[in-house]
Short mmCIF file of C-alpha atoms in Angstrom, two decimals:
data_model
loop_
_atom_site.label_atom_id
_atom_site.label_comp_id
_atom_site.label_asym_id
_atom_site.label_seq_id
_atom_site.Cartn_x
_atom_site.Cartn_y
_atom_site.Cartn_z
CA MET A 28 19.69 -24.46 -21.33
CA ASN A 29 18.98 -27.48 -19.19
CA THR A 30 18.68 -29.94 -21.46
CA LEU A 31 15.72 -33.23 -20.76
CA GLN A 32 17.87 -35.44 -18.14
CA ALA A 33 16.01 -38.26 -16.58
CA LEU A 34 11.97 -38.07 -17.03
CA ILE A 35 10.20 -39.00 -13.37
CA TRP A 36 7.31 -41.63 -12.87
CA ASP A 37 3.86 -41.02 -10.35
CA VAL A 38 2.28 -44.37 -10.07
CA ASP A 39 -1.01 -43.52 -9.15
CA GLY A 40 -2.90 -42.78 -11.43
CA THR A 41 0.28 -42.09 -13.42
CA LEU A 42 0.49 -45.36 -14.57
CA ALA A 43 -2.80 -47.14 -13.25
CA GLU A 44 -6.27 -46.76 -12.65
CA THR A 45 -5.00 -48.45 -9.09
CA GLU A 46 -7.15 -45.43 -6.77
CA ARG A 47 -9.93 -47.17 -8.71
CA ASP A 48 -9.56 -50.99 -9.49
CA GLY A 49 -7.03 -51.53 -6.96
CA HIS A 50 -6.88 -49.56 -4.19
CA ARG A 51 -10.65 -48.77 -3.52
CA VAL A 52 -11.16 -52.13 -4.79
CA ALA A 53 -8.37 -53.82 -1.48
CA PHE A 54 -10.18 -51.58 0.80
CA ASN A 55 -13.49 -52.48 0.72
CA GLU A 56 -12.50 -56.25 0.72
CA ALA A 57 -10.47 -55.44 3.59
CA PHE A 58 -14.03 -53.67 5.40
CA GLU A 59 -15.03 -56.68 4.91
CA GLN A 60 -12.86 -59.15 5.75
CA PHE A 61 -12.79 -57.30 9.86
CA GLY A 62 -16.51 -57.48 9.60
CA LEU A 63 -17.23 -54.17 8.67
CA ALA A 64 -20.44 -53.09 7.18
CA TRP A 65 -19.32 -50.21 5.04
CA ARG A 66 -17.51 -49.86 1.92
CA TRP A 67 -16.34 -47.08 0.21
CA SER A 68 -18.17 -46.14 -3.46
CA GLU A 69 -16.20 -45.00 -6.59
CA GLN A 70 -18.00 -40.80 -5.21
CA ARG A 71 -16.83 -42.13 -1.81
CA TYR A 72 -13.44 -42.82 -2.82
CA GLY A 73 -12.38 -39.98 -4.72
CA GLU A 74 -13.37 -37.43 -1.81
CA LEU A 75 -11.71 -39.33 0.41
CA LEU A 76 -8.04 -38.57 -2.15
CA ARG A 77 -7.55 -35.39 -0.76
CA ILE A 78 -6.74 -37.09 1.56
CA ALA A 79 -2.83 -37.77 0.58
CA GLY A 80 -2.51 -41.77 2.27
CA GLY A 81 -4.27 -44.90 2.82
CA GLN A 82 -3.18 -44.89 6.39
CA GLU A 83 -3.85 -41.64 6.20
CA ARG A 84 -7.73 -41.88 4.50
CA LEU A 85 -8.48 -44.03 6.67
CA LEU A 86 -8.13 -42.51 9.56
CA HIS A 87 -10.27 -39.44 8.57
CA ASP A 88 -12.95 -41.61 7.00
CA LEU A 89 -13.11 -44.35 10.39
CA ALA A 90 -13.30 -40.23 12.28
CA GLY A 91 -16.75 -40.50 11.13
CA GLN A 92 -18.30 -43.76 11.44
CA PRO A 93 -20.46 -45.19 14.10
CA GLN A 94 -18.69 -48.56 14.22
CA ALA A 95 -15.71 -47.54 14.96
CA PRO A 96 -13.84 -47.50 18.13
CA SER A 97 -14.34 -43.51 19.29
CA ASP A 98 -10.92 -44.17 21.54
CA ASP A 99 -8.52 -42.58 19.55
CA ALA A 100 -6.04 -45.13 20.04
CA ALA A 101 -7.80 -48.05 19.37
CA ARG A 102 -9.15 -46.13 16.46
CA ALA A 103 -5.27 -45.93 14.69
CA GLU A 104 -4.73 -49.68 15.34
CA LEU A 105 -7.75 -50.46 13.47
CA ALA A 106 -7.02 -48.02 10.79
CA SER A 107 -3.48 -50.02 10.56
CA GLN A 108 -4.63 -53.29 10.35
CA LEU A 109 -7.15 -52.60 8.22
CA HIS A 110 -4.41 -51.46 5.82
CA ARG A 111 -1.68 -53.79 6.32
CA LEU A 112 -4.93 -56.55 5.66
CA LYS A 113 -6.34 -53.69 2.49
CA ASN A 114 -2.53 -53.62 0.58
CA ALA A 115 -2.29 -57.44 0.20
CA ILE A 116 -5.00 -58.05 -1.21
CA TYR A 117 -4.33 -55.10 -3.57
CA ALA A 118 -0.40 -57.52 -4.03
CA GLU A 119 -3.32 -60.85 -5.57
CA ILE A 120 -5.23 -57.72 -6.82
CA VAL A 121 -2.18 -56.54 -9.81
CA ALA A 122 -0.72 -59.93 -9.46
CA ALA A 123 -3.16 -60.92 -10.53
CA GLY A 124 -3.03 -58.77 -13.84
CA ARG A 125 -6.68 -57.22 -13.04
CA ILE A 126 -4.98 -53.39 -13.19
CA ALA A 127 -3.45 -52.76 -15.98
CA LEU A 128 -1.13 -49.75 -16.89
CA ARG A 129 -2.60 -46.72 -19.25
CA PRO A 130 -2.42 -46.43 -22.69
CA GLY A 131 0.97 -45.12 -24.10
CA VAL A 132 2.59 -46.08 -21.10
CA VAL A 133 4.43 -48.18 -22.01
CA GLU A 134 4.93 -47.46 -25.04
CA LEU A 135 6.92 -44.08 -23.52
CA MET A 136 9.02 -46.20 -21.56
CA ASP A 137 9.93 -47.78 -24.47
CA ASP A 138 10.56 -44.09 -26.08
CA CYS A 139 13.05 -43.30 -22.94
CA ARG A 140 15.02 -46.37 -22.99
CA ALA A 141 15.97 -46.57 -26.89
CA ALA A 142 16.78 -42.65 -26.44
CA GLY A 143 18.80 -42.98 -23.19
CA LEU A 144 17.24 -41.00 -20.89
CA PRO A 145 17.28 -42.59 -17.62
CA MET A 146 13.57 -42.41 -15.64
CA ALA A 147 13.17 -42.85 -12.22
CA ILE A 148 9.94 -43.40 -9.66
CA ALA A 149 8.47 -41.53 -6.93
CA THR A 150 5.74 -41.66 -5.51
CA THR A 151 4.14 -42.15 -1.91
CA THR A 152 3.12 -45.32 -1.81
CA SER A 153 4.94 -47.84 -0.61
CA ARG A 154 7.39 -50.49 -2.40
CA GLY A 155 5.29 -53.07 -2.02
CA ASN A 156 2.92 -51.66 -3.90
CA VAL A 157 4.91 -50.65 -6.96
CA ALA A 158 6.65 -54.24 -6.91
CA ALA A 159 3.62 -55.54 -6.67
CA LEU A 160 1.91 -53.55 -9.83
CA LEU A 161 5.25 -53.90 -12.42
CA THR A 162 6.36 -57.43 -12.05
CA ALA A 163 2.26 -58.53 -12.84
CA GLN A 164 2.30 -55.11 -16.37
CA ILE A 165 6.84 -54.94 -17.26
CA GLY A 166 7.85 -58.73 -15.44
CA ALA A 167 10.18 -59.34 -12.41
CA CYS A 168 13.20 -57.20 -13.49
CA TRP A 169 11.69 -53.88 -14.50
CA GLU A 170 13.36 -52.45 -11.20
CA SER A 171 16.26 -52.63 -14.07
CA ARG A 172 13.90 -49.95 -15.95
CA PHE A 173 15.00 -47.09 -12.65
CA ALA A 174 17.83 -45.39 -12.16
CA CYS A 175 15.80 -45.14 -8.54
CA VAL A 176 12.97 -46.07 -7.41
CA VAL A 177 11.77 -42.84 -4.46
CA CYS A 178 8.28 -44.94 -2.67
CA ALA A 179 7.00 -44.29 0.85
CA GLU A 180 9.41 -46.53 2.57
CA ASP A 181 12.55 -43.64 1.86
CA ALA A 182 9.86 -40.36 1.95
CA PRO A 183 7.22 -40.82 4.41
CA LEU A 184 6.05 -36.66 4.10
CA LYS A 185 3.08 -37.42 1.53
CA LYS A 186 2.79 -35.54 -1.51
CA PRO A 187 1.95 -31.93 -2.27
CA ASN A 188 5.18 -32.02 0.16
CA PRO A 189 8.51 -32.54 -1.74
CA GLN A 190 9.51 -34.83 0.38
CA VAL A 191 10.08 -37.28 -2.70
CA TYR A 192 11.06 -35.73 -5.69
CA THR A 193 14.24 -34.30 -3.64
CA VAL A 194 14.98 -37.47 -2.27
CA ALA A 195 15.08 -38.75 -5.93
CA LEU A 196 16.67 -35.73 -7.69
CA GLN A 197 19.23 -35.92 -4.41
CA ARG A 198 19.48 -39.82 -5.15
CA LEU A 199 19.12 -38.55 -9.23
CA GLY A 200 22.28 -35.88 -8.76
CA LEU A 201 20.33 -33.66 -10.59
CA PRO A 202 18.79 -30.38 -10.34
CA GLY A 203 14.59 -29.91 -10.26
CA SER A 204 14.74 -27.96 -13.57
CA ALA A 205 17.42 -30.67 -15.46
CA ALA A 206 14.12 -33.23 -15.37
CA LEU A 207 10.86 -33.66 -16.15
CA ALA A 208 7.94 -34.94 -13.93
CA ILE A 209 4.22 -37.38 -14.95
CA GLU A 210 1.47 -37.03 -12.17
CA ASP A 211 -2.26 -36.90 -12.56
CA SER A 212 -3.05 -34.86 -9.84
CA SER A 213 -3.27 -32.11 -7.28
CA PRO A 214 -0.39 -33.01 -5.25
CA GLY A 215 1.47 -34.63 -6.99
CA LEU A 216 2.06 -31.31 -9.23
CA GLY A 217 1.97 -29.65 -6.58
CA ALA A 218 4.97 -31.07 -4.38
CA CYS A 219 6.16 -31.15 -8.43
CA VAL A 220 6.34 -27.16 -8.21
CA ALA A 221 7.69 -27.01 -4.80
CA ALA A 222 10.71 -29.53 -5.75
CA GLY A 223 11.56 -26.56 -8.70
CA VAL A 224 10.44 -30.04 -11.27
CA PRO A 225 8.69 -29.28 -14.92
CA VAL A 226 5.89 -31.28 -14.83
CA VAL A 227 3.31 -33.30 -17.35
CA LEU A 228 -0.44 -33.00 -16.45
CA THR A 229 -1.74 -37.26 -17.03
CA ARG A 230 -5.53 -36.63 -15.92
CA SER A 231 -6.61 -39.74 -14.71
CA VAL A 232 -10.45 -40.54 -13.72
CA TYR A 233 -10.70 -39.04 -9.80
CA PHE A 234 -8.44 -36.10 -11.30
CA ALA A 235 -10.31 -34.84 -14.43
CA ASP A 236 -11.35 -31.56 -14.11
CA ILE A 237 -8.03 -30.62 -11.32
CA PRO A 238 -6.77 -26.59 -12.56
CA ASP A 239 -3.45 -27.43 -14.21
CA GLU A 240 -2.07 -24.04 -12.94
CA GLY A 241 2.43 -24.64 -13.36
CA ALA A 242 1.94 -27.99 -15.34
CA LEU A 243 4.09 -27.52 -18.62
CA ALA A 244 0.81 -29.36 -20.28
CA SER A 245 -1.73 -31.68 -19.21
CA GLY A 246 -4.20 -34.25 -21.30
CA PRO A 247 -6.73 -37.13 -20.54
CA GLY A 248 -3.23 -39.30 -21.84
CA LEU A 249 -0.16 -40.17 -23.08
CA HIS A 250 -1.68 -42.39 -26.04
CA SER A 251 -3.34 -39.87 -28.27
CA CYS A 252 -1.63 -35.58 -28.47
CA SER A 253 -6.13 -35.08 -29.02
CA GLY A 254 -7.42 -32.85 -26.03
CA TRP A 255 -3.99 -31.92 -24.56
CA THR A 256 -2.86 -27.81 -24.27
CA LEU A 257 0.14 -26.42 -23.19
CA ARG A 258 0.14 -23.65 -19.98
CA GLY A 259 -1.57 -21.08 -21.04
CA GLY A 260 -4.37 -22.90 -22.19
CA ALA A 261 -3.53 -23.13 -26.19
CA PRO A 262 -4.21 -26.71 -28.01
CA VAL A 263 -1.13 -28.80 -28.63
CA VAL A 264 -0.92 -29.06 -32.49
CA THR A 265 1.11 -31.91 -34.18
CA PRO A 266 1.72 -30.76 -37.76
CA GLY A 267 2.34 -34.14 -40.18
CA ARG A 268 1.58 -36.89 -37.96
CA ALA A 269 -1.98 -38.52 -37.64
CA GLY A 270 -4.77 -36.60 -34.86
CA ASP A 271 -3.74 -39.53 -32.51
CA SER A 272 -0.81 -39.77 -32.20
CA ARG A 273 0.97 -40.28 -28.64
CA VAL A 274 2.92 -38.05 -26.34
CA ASP A 275 5.98 -39.35 -27.34
CA PHE A 276 9.69 -38.72 -26.24
CA GLU A 277 10.35 -36.24 -28.62
CA LEU A 278 7.22 -34.18 -27.96
CA LEU A 279 8.50 -33.92 -23.88
CA SER A 280 11.89 -33.22 -24.40
CA ARG A 281 9.96 -30.04 -26.74
CA TRP A 282 7.72 -29.31 -24.26
CA HIS A 283 10.80 -29.45 -21.48
CA ALA A 284 13.17 -27.52 -24.13
CA ALA A 285 10.71 -24.74 -24.02
CA GLN A 286 10.19 -23.64 -20.38
CA SER A 287 13.55 -22.44 -20.13
CA HIS A 288 13.16 -20.58 -22.67
CA GLN A 289 14.91 -21.70 -25.86
CA PRO A 290 13.52 -21.65 -29.11
CA ALA A 291 12.24 -25.51 -28.75
CA PRO A 292 8.33 -24.56 -30.59
CA LEU A 293 5.68 -25.96 -28.32
CA SER A 294 4.49 -28.31 -30.83
CA VAL A 295 5.82 -31.45 -32.66
CA PRO A 296 7.11 -30.38 -36.13
CA ALA A 297 6.19 -32.07 -38.79
CA ARG A 298 8.32 -35.88 -39.49
CA PRO A 299 9.04 -37.16 -42.78
CA SER A 300 7.10 -40.04 -44.90
CA PRO A 301 8.04 -43.28 -44.82
CA PRO A 302 9.72 -44.14 -48.02
CA GLY A 303 7.65 -45.95 -50.68
#
């Protein structure tokens, strides 16, 4: 039996709706400051998310913008400058508290701390972006909550390449099967599957309808078990608990045990009522 020994968090879309409410807004402000006429709508940014990596998205979009330089080297330089400015603007947005963590995230982190379960971060966004978000939402000592933090600087190959998870597992000293990841997107899901890490899919705004093949379970958010399904499509059942019970450490542990073909049930057993 592979006991759950670490929980690995993605960041963008998983911890917070950073793509729609942070990165997209920061890109548009960067375009404005550069005197560029175009802006990315919510729909357009959702389309661009098929391309992993902010600078990569810029290069893809610039190729079709009539205002952009026609020379490849000049386009690459413009993309680099825009991306640096965008990151600075993004840091200001999150430092101002304009992007909150998704409901249920802090509660699950607290569960893990109480249970003594190590946590890690595996993201291909920059360390500066991660620090800006978590400093604003958790505090200056946010990094002490995690056994390791793996970012773009540590693993430059974008998801669905499994590099970021491979590095995280090396730093944790664990095989993939001993960990559990929380992701929100198709590239994240693909990276986990390739790295051999069981994954739970908490769907974000831009990835609400993606296929969940390969995930242990998928649902609309950690704050409630409503709308969650298990691998194969069976609904998550939580007998004896309120209908709005959240996804907690106990539930994740049981999903993880079940994927190892252990007899642990896939649903949370009834909890005794508190006295009085």
